[in-house]
Amino acid sequence: MDPQQAVPLGPRKKRPKQTGTSVAATPHDIRFQDLVLFILEKRMGTTRRAFLMELARRKGFRVESELSDSVTHIVAENNSGSDVLEWLQLQNVKAISELELLDVSWLIECMGAGKPVEMTGKHQLVVRRNSSPSHAPGSQNIPPPAVQKISQYACQRKTTLNNCNQLFTDAFDILAENYEFRENEGSCVAFMRAAAVLRSLPFPIISVKDTEGIPCLGDKVKCIIEGIIEDGESSEVIAVLNDERYKSFKLFTSVFGVGLKTAEKWFRMGFRTLSKIKSDESLRFTRMQKAGFLYYEDLVSCVNRAEAEAINVLVKEAVAVFLPDALVTMTGGFRRGKMTGHDVDFLITSPGATEEEEQQLLHKVTDLWRQQGLLLYCDLIESTFEKFKLPSRKVDALDHFQKCFLILKLYHQRVGSDESSQQEGKGWKAIRVDLVMCPYDRRAFALLGWTGSRQFERDLRRYATHERKMMLDNHALYDKTKRVFLEADSEEEIFAHLGLDYIEPWERNA
Ligand code: CTP
Ligand code: MN
Ligand code: MN
């Protein structure tokens, strides 16, 4: 079902034919008999090819200088799968479908490991044979890679943090953000979807041909991809990065509590720096923005995993004081396996608590931290949750659970006897923390909703609406045809209700 798994992994079963003495062009011992490599010179160049051949032979790999029947693995650089396939056809190679077509990144990893490493989707040059099926005789033995159609919905794709197309996704993230700042929703969504689909690909886009058959890539997007392939950068992106409005919005919205409306206002007033804004007597700031300026340096420097873990302990201990049976789950980016984040998110739920106890918990926890001097900022929002309310139709609707947006004081931990961490600085860091409290029977929906990514959530809801005539949000799933709420105790059950294959949290990084 998964395109990444449609690709055969591990060494081939077929043993290479031995071709006698012609192989032994080097004095090096062959340690890996099952593989016979051929390195493609095209777009790599003679010198680099010779270097890589020598290096691989020294590591015990069998490398052919000429393409022959014994070759099992073709290694190429700066060539797409279709480029390599085209070249092989010109060489009159018969059993193309039996060859592994690999990017040089695989060989380089093998060199690092000193042995053949597993070939994964990021190494395998994906070839789409559907346009010319006659080219691959005998391909019924081996499933051709990536013939599985890529879905337009992120919830039908696996997106790990292993992004082979960062060059493109960084560019589209910037363009999407610029359209967001300009309140052009259509273009913003188009670029976010393009970035999301590229993040899910198990192979890097090397030529425009590689984009064939991939959804969510419109003409504008393809044009930018082409520009980046040719010049290594996009003129549109450079223009945005130098744009006054983009630069100012980016800077202003980096302050906690500053949204598009405030950024727009400050920009129109002619402000371009935070220091001018901070020192302006005529401006009024919200309590949130005051905290945002006060802890600015700490908050812009991302939260790392060790800090997130320390906050996890802090939250679990405080919750356990008041509701020992409560379940506390770290959600958001850290649940998806990210190493850094702009905050740490938690979902709290209790199977045994009364409504009263449930409503009191966040108050008690934040009061405790206030007494301990750890609460730098607290915005507690009471629940507006109603049991029988239909899920929201809006893709980006906020949920109705009780929650608090906090800034906590996290004291640095002493690392062994090392004093250096204690010498400099104030000894603590301000960390943004989000806590959400939900009724126990809604925990699966809340967990799914708060795990993200935002793009993954949007596509889940869009999929539910358009493909299943259902309504999904952070509280519930409603089947419009049967006119019933579908209950769930786990995320797996929600995916099953939607008729979707389960996607693990670390595969939701759309
Ligand atoms: N979310 C939500 N309602 C909100 C805020 C967030 O449902 N009012 C959900 C979003 O779907 C989001 C997830 O909670 O994906 C986590 O939100 P956020 O902390 O903003 O994003 P992360 O993915 O955790 O990214 P980061 O690492 O930057 O914090
Ligand atoms: Mn987060
Ligand atoms: Mn958050």
Coordinates of C-alpha atoms and ligand atoms in Angstrom, one line a residue:
M1 CA 0.0 0.0 0.0
D2 CA 2.8 2.3 0.8
P3 CA 4.8 3.5 -2.2
Q4 CA 8.0 3.4 -0.2
Q5 CA 7.4 -0.3 0.5
A6 CA 6.6 -1.1 -3.1
V7 CA 10.4 -0.8 -3.7
P8 CA 12.4 -4.0 -3.1
L9 CA 14.8 -3.6 -0.2
G10 CA 17.9 -5.5 0.7
P11 CA 20.3 -7.5 -1.5
R12 CA 18.9 -9.1 -4.6
K13 CA 18.2 -12.8 -4.5
K14 CA 19.7 -13.4 -7.9
R15 CA 23.5 -13.9 -7.7
P16 CA 25.5 -12.0 -10.2
K17 CA 27.0 -14.0 -13.0
Q18 CA 30.7 -14.4 -12.5
T19 CA 32.6 -13.1 -15.6
G20 CA 36.0 -14.5 -14.8
T21 CA 39.1 -12.5 -14.9
S22 CA 37.8 -9.3 -16.6
V23 CA 36.4 -8.3 -13.2
A24 CA 39.6 -8.2 -11.3
A25 CA 40.7 -4.8 -12.5
T26 CA 41.9 -3.8 -9.1
P27 CA 44.1 -5.4 -6.5
H28 CA 41.5 -4.9 -3.8
D29 CA 39.7 -7.8 -2.1
I30 CA 36.1 -8.1 -2.8
R31 CA 34.2 -8.3 0.4
F32 CA 30.6 -8.0 -0.9
Q33 CA 30.1 -10.6 -3.5
D34 CA 26.4 -10.0 -4.0
L35 CA 26.7 -6.5 -5.4
V36 CA 28.3 -5.4 -8.7
L37 CA 28.3 -1.7 -9.1
F38 CA 28.5 0.5 -12.1
I39 CA 29.0 4.2 -11.7
L40 CA 27.5 6.4 -14.4
E41 CA 29.8 9.0 -15.7
K42 CA 27.1 11.2 -17.2
R43 CA 26.7 14.5 -15.2
M44 CA 29.2 13.2 -12.7
G45 CA 32.4 13.6 -14.7
T46 CA 35.4 11.4 -15.2
T47 CA 37.5 12.5 -12.2
R48 CA 34.8 12.2 -9.6
R49 CA 33.7 8.8 -11.1
A50 CA 37.3 7.5 -11.0
F51 CA 37.6 8.7 -7.4
L52 CA 34.4 7.0 -6.3
M53 CA 35.3 3.8 -8.1
E54 CA 38.7 3.6 -6.4
L55 CA 37.2 4.5 -3.0
A56 CA 34.4 1.8 -3.4
R57 CA 37.0 -0.8 -4.5
R58 CA 39.2 0.0 -1.5
K59 CA 36.2 -0.6 0.8
G60 CA 35.7 -4.0 -0.7
F61 CA 33.0 -3.3 -3.3
R62 CA 33.1 -4.9 -6.7
V63 CA 32.9 -2.0 -9.2
E64 CA 32.8 -2.6 -13.0
S65 CA 34.5 -0.1 -15.3
E66 CA 32.2 -1.2 -18.2
L67 CA 28.5 -1.9 -18.1
S68 CA 28.0 -5.6 -18.3
D69 CA 25.5 -8.3 -17.6
S70 CA 27.0 -8.9 -14.2
V71 CA 26.2 -5.4 -13.0
T72 CA 23.5 -5.3 -10.3
H73 CA 23.6 -1.7 -9.1
I74 CA 23.8 1.5 -11.1
V75 CA 24.9 4.5 -9.2
A76 CA 24.2 8.0 -10.6
E77 CA 24.6 11.6 -9.6
N78 CA 22.4 14.5 -10.7
N79 CA 20.3 12.1 -12.8
S80 CA 16.7 11.3 -12.3
G81 CA 15.4 7.8 -12.6
S82 CA 14.0 8.5 -16.0
D83 CA 17.4 10.0 -17.1
V84 CA 19.2 6.8 -16.0
L85 CA 16.5 4.6 -17.6
E86 CA 16.9 6.5 -20.9
W87 CA 20.6 6.1 -20.8
L88 CA 20.4 2.3 -20.1
Q89 CA 18.0 1.9 -23.0
L90 CA 20.5 3.6 -25.3
Q91 CA 23.1 1.0 -24.1
N92 CA 20.7 -1.7 -25.2
V93 CA 20.6 -3.2 -21.7
K94 CA 18.1 -6.0 -21.7
A95 CA 17.0 -6.6 -18.1
I96 CA 16.7 -3.0 -16.9
S97 CA 14.0 -3.9 -14.4
E98 CA 16.5 -6.2 -12.6
L99 CA 18.9 -3.3 -11.9
E100 CA 18.9 -1.2 -8.8
L101 CA 19.1 2.4 -9.9
L102 CA 20.6 4.4 -7.0
D103 CA 21.6 7.9 -6.2
V104 CA 25.2 8.6 -5.3
S105 CA 24.0 9.4 -1.7
W106 CA 23.6 5.6 -1.2
L107 CA 27.2 4.9 -2.3
I108 CA 28.4 7.7 -0.1
E109 CA 26.5 6.2 2.9
C110 CA 28.0 2.8 2.1
M111 CA 31.5 4.3 2.1
G112 CA 30.8 5.9 5.5
A113 CA 29.5 2.6 6.9
G114 CA 32.2 0.5 5.2
K115 CA 29.6 -1.9 4.0
P116 CA 26.4 -1.9 1.8
V117 CA 23.7 0.1 3.7
E118 CA 20.0 -0.6 3.2
M119 CA 18.6 1.0 0.1
T120 CA 15.6 3.1 1.0
G121 CA 13.3 5.3 -1.0
K122 CA 15.5 8.3 -0.6
H123 CA 18.3 6.5 -2.4
Q124 CA 16.3 4.8 -5.1
L125 CA 15.9 6.8 -8.3
V126 CA 12.2 6.4 -9.0
V127 CA 11.2 5.6 -12.5
R128 CA 7.7 6.0 -13.8
R129 CA 7.4 3.3 -16.4
N130 CA 3.6 3.9 -17.0
S131 CA 4.3 6.2 -19.9
S132 CA 6.2 3.5 -21.8
P133 CA 5.3 0.1 -20.4
S134 CA 7.1 -1.7 -23.3
H135 CA 10.4 -0.5 -21.9
A136 CA 10.4 -2.9 -19.0
P137 CA 10.0 -6.5 -20.2
G138 CA 9.8 -9.0 -17.4
S139 CA 9.0 -6.2 -14.9
Q140 CA 6.2 -8.3 -13.5
N141 CA 8.7 -10.0 -11.1
I142 CA 9.6 -6.7 -9.4
P143 CA 7.1 -4.1 -8.6
P144 CA 8.1 -0.9 -10.4
P145 CA 8.9 1.8 -7.9
A146 CA 6.4 4.6 -7.2
V147 CA 3.7 3.6 -9.7
Q148 CA 1.3 4.0 -6.8
K149 CA -0.6 7.2 -7.3
I150 CA 0.4 9.9 -4.8
S151 CA -2.7 11.2 -3.0
Q152 CA -3.5 14.9 -2.9
Y153 CA -4.4 14.5 0.8
A154 CA -1.5 14.6 3.3
C155 CA -3.5 12.1 5.4
Q156 CA -3.0 9.5 2.7
R157 CA 0.7 10.0 2.6
K158 CA 3.6 9.2 5.0
T159 CA 5.7 12.3 5.7
T160 CA 8.6 11.7 7.9
L161 CA 11.2 14.3 8.9
N162 CA 13.5 12.9 6.3
N163 CA 12.9 15.5 3.7
C164 CA 14.7 14.9 0.4
N165 CA 13.4 18.0 -1.2
Q166 CA 14.3 20.7 1.4
L167 CA 15.7 23.0 -1.3
F168 CA 12.2 23.2 -2.8
T169 CA 10.1 23.0 0.4
D170 CA 12.0 25.9 2.1
A171 CA 11.3 28.0 -1.0
F172 CA 7.6 27.2 -1.0
D173 CA 7.3 27.7 2.8
I174 CA 8.6 31.2 2.3
L175 CA 6.3 31.9 -0.6
A176 CA 3.3 30.5 1.3
E177 CA 4.1 32.7 4.3
N178 CA 4.4 35.8 2.1
Y179 CA 0.9 35.1 0.7
E180 CA -0.3 34.6 4.2
F181 CA 1.1 38.0 5.2
R182 CA -0.7 39.5 2.2
E183 CA -3.9 37.7 3.1
N184 CA -4.0 35.9 -0.3
E185 CA -5.4 32.6 1.0
G186 CA -5.7 30.8 -2.3
S187 CA -2.0 31.2 -3.2
C188 CA -0.9 30.5 0.4
V189 CA -2.8 27.2 0.4
A190 CA -1.5 26.2 -3.0
F191 CA 2.2 26.7 -1.9
M192 CA 1.6 25.0 1.4
R193 CA 0.1 21.9 -0.4
A194 CA 3.0 21.9 -2.9
A195 CA 5.6 22.0 0.0
A196 CA 3.6 19.3 1.8
V197 CA 3.6 16.9 -1.1
L198 CA 7.3 17.4 -1.8
R199 CA 8.1 16.7 1.8
S200 CA 6.4 13.3 1.5
L201 CA 8.4 12.1 -1.6
P202 CA 10.9 9.3 -0.9
F203 CA 13.2 10.7 -3.6
P204 CA 14.7 14.0 -4.5
I205 CA 13.4 16.0 -7.5
I206 CA 16.3 16.3 -9.8
S207 CA 14.7 17.2 -13.1
V208 CA 11.3 18.7 -13.9
K209 CA 10.4 15.3 -15.4
D210 CA 10.4 13.9 -11.9
T211 CA 7.3 16.0 -11.0
E212 CA 5.1 14.2 -13.5
G213 CA 2.2 12.5 -11.9
I214 CA 2.7 14.3 -8.5
P215 CA -0.5 16.1 -7.4
C216 CA -0.7 19.7 -6.0
L217 CA 2.0 21.0 -8.3
G218 CA 0.5 23.7 -10.5
D219 CA 2.2 25.5 -13.4
K220 CA 3.5 28.3 -11.1
V221 CA 5.0 25.8 -8.7
K222 CA 6.6 23.8 -11.6
C223 CA 8.1 26.9 -13.0
I224 CA 9.7 27.7 -9.6
I225 CA 11.0 24.1 -9.3
E226 CA 12.6 24.5 -12.8
G227 CA 14.2 27.8 -11.7
I228 CA 15.7 26.2 -8.6
I229 CA 17.0 23.2 -10.6
E230 CA 18.7 25.5 -13.1
D231 CA 20.1 28.2 -10.8
G232 CA 20.1 26.6 -7.4
E233 CA 17.8 29.3 -6.2
S234 CA 14.5 31.0 -7.1
S235 CA 14.3 34.7 -8.1
E236 CA 10.8 34.9 -6.6
V237 CA 12.0 33.7 -3.2
I238 CA 14.9 36.1 -3.2
A239 CA 12.6 38.9 -4.0
V240 CA 10.3 37.9 -1.1
L241 CA 13.3 37.7 1.3
N242 CA 14.2 41.2 0.4
D243 CA 10.7 42.6 0.5
E244 CA 10.1 45.2 3.2
R245 CA 6.6 44.0 4.1
Y246 CA 7.7 40.3 4.3
K247 CA 10.8 41.2 6.4
S248 CA 8.8 43.4 8.8
F249 CA 5.9 40.9 9.2
K250 CA 8.3 38.1 9.8
L251 CA 10.1 40.1 12.5
F252 CA 6.9 41.5 14.2
T253 CA 5.1 38.1 14.2
S254 CA 8.1 36.6 15.9
V255 CA 6.9 38.3 19.1
F256 CA 4.5 36.1 21.1
G257 CA 1.1 37.8 21.0
V258 CA 1.6 39.6 17.7
G259 CA -0.6 38.4 14.9
L260 CA -1.2 39.6 11.4
K261 CA -3.5 42.5 12.5
T262 CA -0.9 44.0 14.8
A263 CA 1.9 43.4 12.3
E264 CA -0.1 45.2 9.6
K265 CA -0.8 48.2 12.0
W266 CA 2.9 48.6 12.9
F267 CA 4.0 48.2 9.3
R268 CA 1.5 50.9 8.2
M269 CA 2.7 53.2 11.0
G270 CA 6.2 53.0 9.4
F271 CA 7.9 50.8 12.0
R272 CA 10.6 48.5 10.8
T273 CA 12.4 47.4 14.0
L274 CA 11.3 45.9 17.3
S275 CA 13.4 48.3 19.3
K276 CA 11.5 51.3 17.9
I277 CA 8.2 49.6 18.6
K278 CA 9.3 48.7 22.2
S279 CA 10.4 52.2 23.0
D280 CA 7.4 54.0 21.5
E281 CA 5.4 55.8 24.1
S282 CA 2.1 56.0 22.1
L283 CA 1.8 52.3 21.5
R284 CA -0.4 50.1 23.8
F285 CA 0.6 46.5 24.2
T286 CA -1.5 43.5 25.3
R287 CA -0.4 41.5 28.4
M288 CA 0.6 38.8 25.9
Q289 CA 2.8 41.1 23.8
K290 CA 4.4 42.6 27.0
A291 CA 5.5 39.0 27.9
G292 CA 6.5 38.5 24.3
F293 CA 8.9 41.4 24.4
L294 CA 10.1 40.6 27.9
Y295 CA 11.2 37.0 27.1
Y296 CA 11.8 37.6 23.4
E297 CA 15.4 36.2 23.2
D298 CA 14.4 33.0 25.0
L299 CA 11.2 32.5 23.0
V300 CA 12.8 33.0 19.6
S301 CA 15.5 30.5 20.4
C302 CA 13.7 27.2 19.8
V303 CA 12.9 24.6 22.5
N304 CA 15.1 21.5 22.2
R305 CA 14.2 18.0 23.1
A306 CA 16.0 18.0 26.4
E307 CA 14.1 21.1 27.4
A308 CA 10.8 19.6 26.2
E309 CA 11.5 16.5 28.3
A310 CA 12.3 18.6 31.4
I311 CA 8.9 20.4 30.9
N312 CA 7.2 17.0 30.4
V313 CA 8.5 16.0 33.9
L314 CA 7.3 19.4 35.4
V315 CA 3.8 19.0 33.9
K316 CA 3.4 15.3 34.8
E317 CA 4.5 16.0 38.4
A318 CA 2.2 19.0 38.9
V319 CA -0.8 17.2 37.3
A320 CA -0.2 14.1 39.5
V321 CA -0.4 16.2 42.7
F322 CA -4.1 17.0 42.0
L323 CA -5.3 14.1 39.7
P324 CA -3.2 11.0 40.1
D325 CA -5.1 9.1 37.5
A326 CA -4.7 11.8 34.8
L327 CA -3.0 10.9 31.5
V328 CA -0.5 13.5 30.2
T329 CA 0.6 13.2 26.6
M330 CA 3.1 15.4 24.9
T331 CA 1.6 16.4 21.6
G332 CA 2.5 18.8 18.7
G333 CA 5.8 18.7 16.9
F334 CA 7.6 16.8 19.6
R335 CA 5.2 13.9 19.3
R336 CA 5.9 13.9 15.6
G337 CA 9.6 13.3 16.4
K338 CA 10.8 16.9 15.9
M339 CA 14.1 17.8 17.7
T340 CA 13.0 21.4 18.2
G341 CA 9.8 23.4 18.5
H342 CA 8.5 26.9 19.2
D343 CA 6.6 25.5 22.2
V344 CA 5.8 22.3 24.1
D345 CA 2.2 21.0 23.8
F346 CA 0.3 18.7 26.2
L347 CA -3.0 17.0 26.3
I348 CA -4.4 16.1 29.7
T349 CA -7.4 13.9 30.4
S350 CA -8.6 11.9 33.4
P351 CA -10.8 8.7 33.3
G352 CA -12.0 9.1 36.9
A353 CA -12.3 12.9 37.4
T354 CA -15.7 14.5 38.0
E355 CA -16.6 17.5 35.8
E356 CA -15.7 19.8 38.7
E357 CA -12.3 18.2 39.2
E358 CA -11.7 18.3 35.5
Q359 CA -12.5 22.0 35.3
Q360 CA -10.3 22.8 38.3
L361 CA -7.1 21.0 37.3
L362 CA -5.5 23.6 35.1
H363 CA -6.3 26.3 37.7
K364 CA -4.6 24.2 40.4
V365 CA -1.6 23.4 38.3
T366 CA -1.0 27.0 37.3
D367 CA -1.6 28.2 40.9
L368 CA 1.1 25.8 42.1
W369 CA 3.6 27.0 39.5
R370 CA 2.7 30.6 40.4
Q371 CA 3.5 29.9 44.1
Q372 CA 6.8 28.3 43.0
G373 CA 7.7 31.3 40.9
L374 CA 7.7 29.4 37.7
L375 CA 4.7 31.0 36.0
L376 CA 6.0 33.8 33.8
Y377 CA 2.8 34.2 31.8
C378 CA -0.6 32.5 31.9
D379 CA -3.7 32.8 29.8
L380 CA -6.4 30.3 30.8
I381 CA -9.3 29.9 28.5
E382 CA -12.4 28.1 29.9
S383 CA -14.1 25.3 28.0
T384 CA -17.0 26.1 25.7
F385 CA -17.3 22.4 24.8
E386 CA -20.8 21.0 24.2
K387 CA -21.4 17.2 24.0
F388 CA -23.8 17.3 21.0
K389 CA -22.4 20.1 19.0
L390 CA -21.5 19.1 15.4
P391 CA -17.9 19.3 14.4
S392 CA -16.9 22.5 12.8
R393 CA -17.0 22.9 9.1
K394 CA -14.0 25.2 9.1
V395 CA -10.7 23.6 8.4
D396 CA -8.8 25.9 10.7
A397 CA -11.4 26.2 13.5
L398 CA -10.1 26.4 17.0
D399 CA -11.4 23.9 19.5
H400 CA -13.6 24.4 22.6
F401 CA -11.6 22.6 25.2
Q402 CA -10.3 24.3 28.3
K403 CA -6.7 25.3 27.7
C404 CA -3.9 27.5 28.8
F405 CA -1.1 29.3 26.9
L406 CA 1.8 29.6 29.3
I407 CA 5.4 30.8 29.6
L408 CA 7.2 28.8 32.2
K409 CA 10.5 29.4 33.8
L410 CA 12.7 26.3 33.2
Y411 CA 15.9 26.2 35.4
H412 CA 18.9 24.8 33.6
Q413 CA 19.9 21.4 34.7
R414 CA 23.4 20.8 36.0
V415 CA 25.2 18.6 33.6
G416 CA 27.4 16.4 35.9
S417 CA 30.2 18.5 37.5
D418 CA 30.4 20.9 34.6
E419 CA 30.0 24.4 35.9
S420 CA 30.3 26.2 32.6
S421 CA 26.5 26.0 32.0
Q422 CA 25.9 27.7 35.4
Q423 CA 28.5 30.4 35.0
E424 CA 26.9 32.4 32.2
G425 CA 23.3 33.7 32.0
K426 CA 20.4 33.9 34.3
G427 CA 20.2 30.1 35.1
W428 CA 16.8 29.6 33.5
K429 CA 15.0 29.9 30.1
A430 CA 11.5 31.0 29.3
I431 CA 9.6 28.3 27.5
R432 CA 6.2 28.5 25.8
V433 CA 3.9 25.7 26.9
D434 CA 0.3 24.8 25.8
L435 CA -1.9 22.7 28.0
V436 CA -5.2 21.3 26.9
M437 CA -7.7 19.5 29.1
C438 CA -10.3 17.3 27.5
P439 CA -13.1 15.0 28.5
Y440 CA -11.9 11.4 28.6
D441 CA -14.2 10.2 25.9
R442 CA -12.8 12.8 23.5
R443 CA -9.2 12.1 24.1
A444 CA -8.5 10.3 20.8
F445 CA -10.0 13.2 18.8
A446 CA -8.1 15.8 20.8
L447 CA -4.8 13.8 20.5
L448 CA -5.2 13.5 16.8
G449 CA -6.0 17.2 16.5
W450 CA -3.2 18.4 18.7
T451 CA -0.5 16.2 17.2
G452 CA -0.6 18.1 13.9
S453 CA 1.1 19.0 11.6
R454 CA -1.3 21.8 10.7
Q455 CA -1.3 20.7 7.1
F456 CA -2.0 17.1 8.1
E457 CA -5.0 18.2 10.2
R458 CA -6.4 20.4 7.4
D459 CA -6.2 17.5 4.9
L460 CA -7.7 15.1 7.4
R461 CA -10.7 17.4 7.7
R462 CA -10.9 18.1 4.0
Y463 CA -10.7 14.3 3.3
A464 CA -13.5 13.6 5.8
T465 CA -15.7 16.2 4.2
H466 CA -15.1 15.6 0.5
E467 CA -14.4 11.9 0.4
R468 CA -16.5 10.5 3.3
K469 CA -19.3 13.0 3.9
M470 CA -18.2 13.2 7.5
M471 CA -17.3 16.1 9.7
L472 CA -14.1 15.9 11.8
D473 CA -12.6 18.3 14.4
N474 CA -10.7 18.1 17.6
H475 CA -13.8 17.0 19.5
A476 CA -15.7 14.5 17.4
L477 CA -16.4 12.7 14.1
Y478 CA -19.9 12.9 12.6
D479 CA -21.2 10.8 9.8
K480 CA -23.6 13.0 7.8
T481 CA -25.1 10.1 5.8
K482 CA -25.9 8.0 8.9
R483 CA -26.5 11.0 11.1
V484 CA -24.4 9.6 13.9
F485 CA -21.4 10.5 16.0
L486 CA -18.6 7.9 15.5
E487 CA -16.9 7.2 18.8
A488 CA -13.2 6.4 19.2
D489 CA -10.9 5.4 22.0
S490 CA -7.7 5.6 19.9
E491 CA -6.4 7.4 16.9
E492 CA -6.3 4.1 15.0
E493 CA -10.1 3.9 15.4
I494 CA -10.6 7.4 13.9
F495 CA -8.5 6.5 10.8
A496 CA -10.5 3.3 10.5
H497 CA -13.8 5.2 10.7
L498 CA -12.5 7.4 7.9
G499 CA -11.4 4.4 5.8
L500 CA -7.8 5.5 6.0
D501 CA -4.7 3.5 6.6
Y502 CA -3.2 4.4 9.9
I503 CA -0.4 7.0 9.8
E504 CA 2.0 7.1 12.7
P505 CA 2.6 10.4 14.5
W506 CA 6.2 10.6 13.1
E507 CA 4.7 10.2 9.6
R508 CA 2.4 13.2 9.9
N509 CA 5.1 15.9 9.3
A510 CA 3.3 17.2 6.3
Ligands
CTP1 N1 -3.7 23.3 17.4 C1 -5.1 23.4 17.5 N2 -5.6 24.5 18.0 C2 -4.9 25.5 18.4 C3 -3.5 25.5 18.3 C4 -2.9 24.3 17.8 O1 -5.8 22.4 17.2 N3 -5.5 26.6 19.0 C5 -3.1 22.0 16.8 C6 -2.6 22.2 15.4 O2 -3.2 21.3 14.6 C7 -1.1 22.0 15.5 C8 -0.9 21.4 16.9 O3 -2.1 21.7 17.7 O4 -0.7 21.1 14.5 C9 0.3 21.9 17.6 O5 0.3 23.3 17.4 P1 1.6 24.2 17.4 O6 2.3 24.1 18.7 O7 1.3 25.5 16.9 O8 2.5 23.5 16.3 P2 3.6 22.4 16.3 O9 3.2 21.5 15.2 O10 3.8 21.8 17.6 O11 4.9 23.1 15.8 P3 6.0 23.8 16.8 O12 7.1 22.7 16.9 O13 6.5 25.0 16.1 O14 5.4 24.1 18.1
MN2 MN 4.0 23.0 19.3
MN3 MN 1.3 25.0 20.5

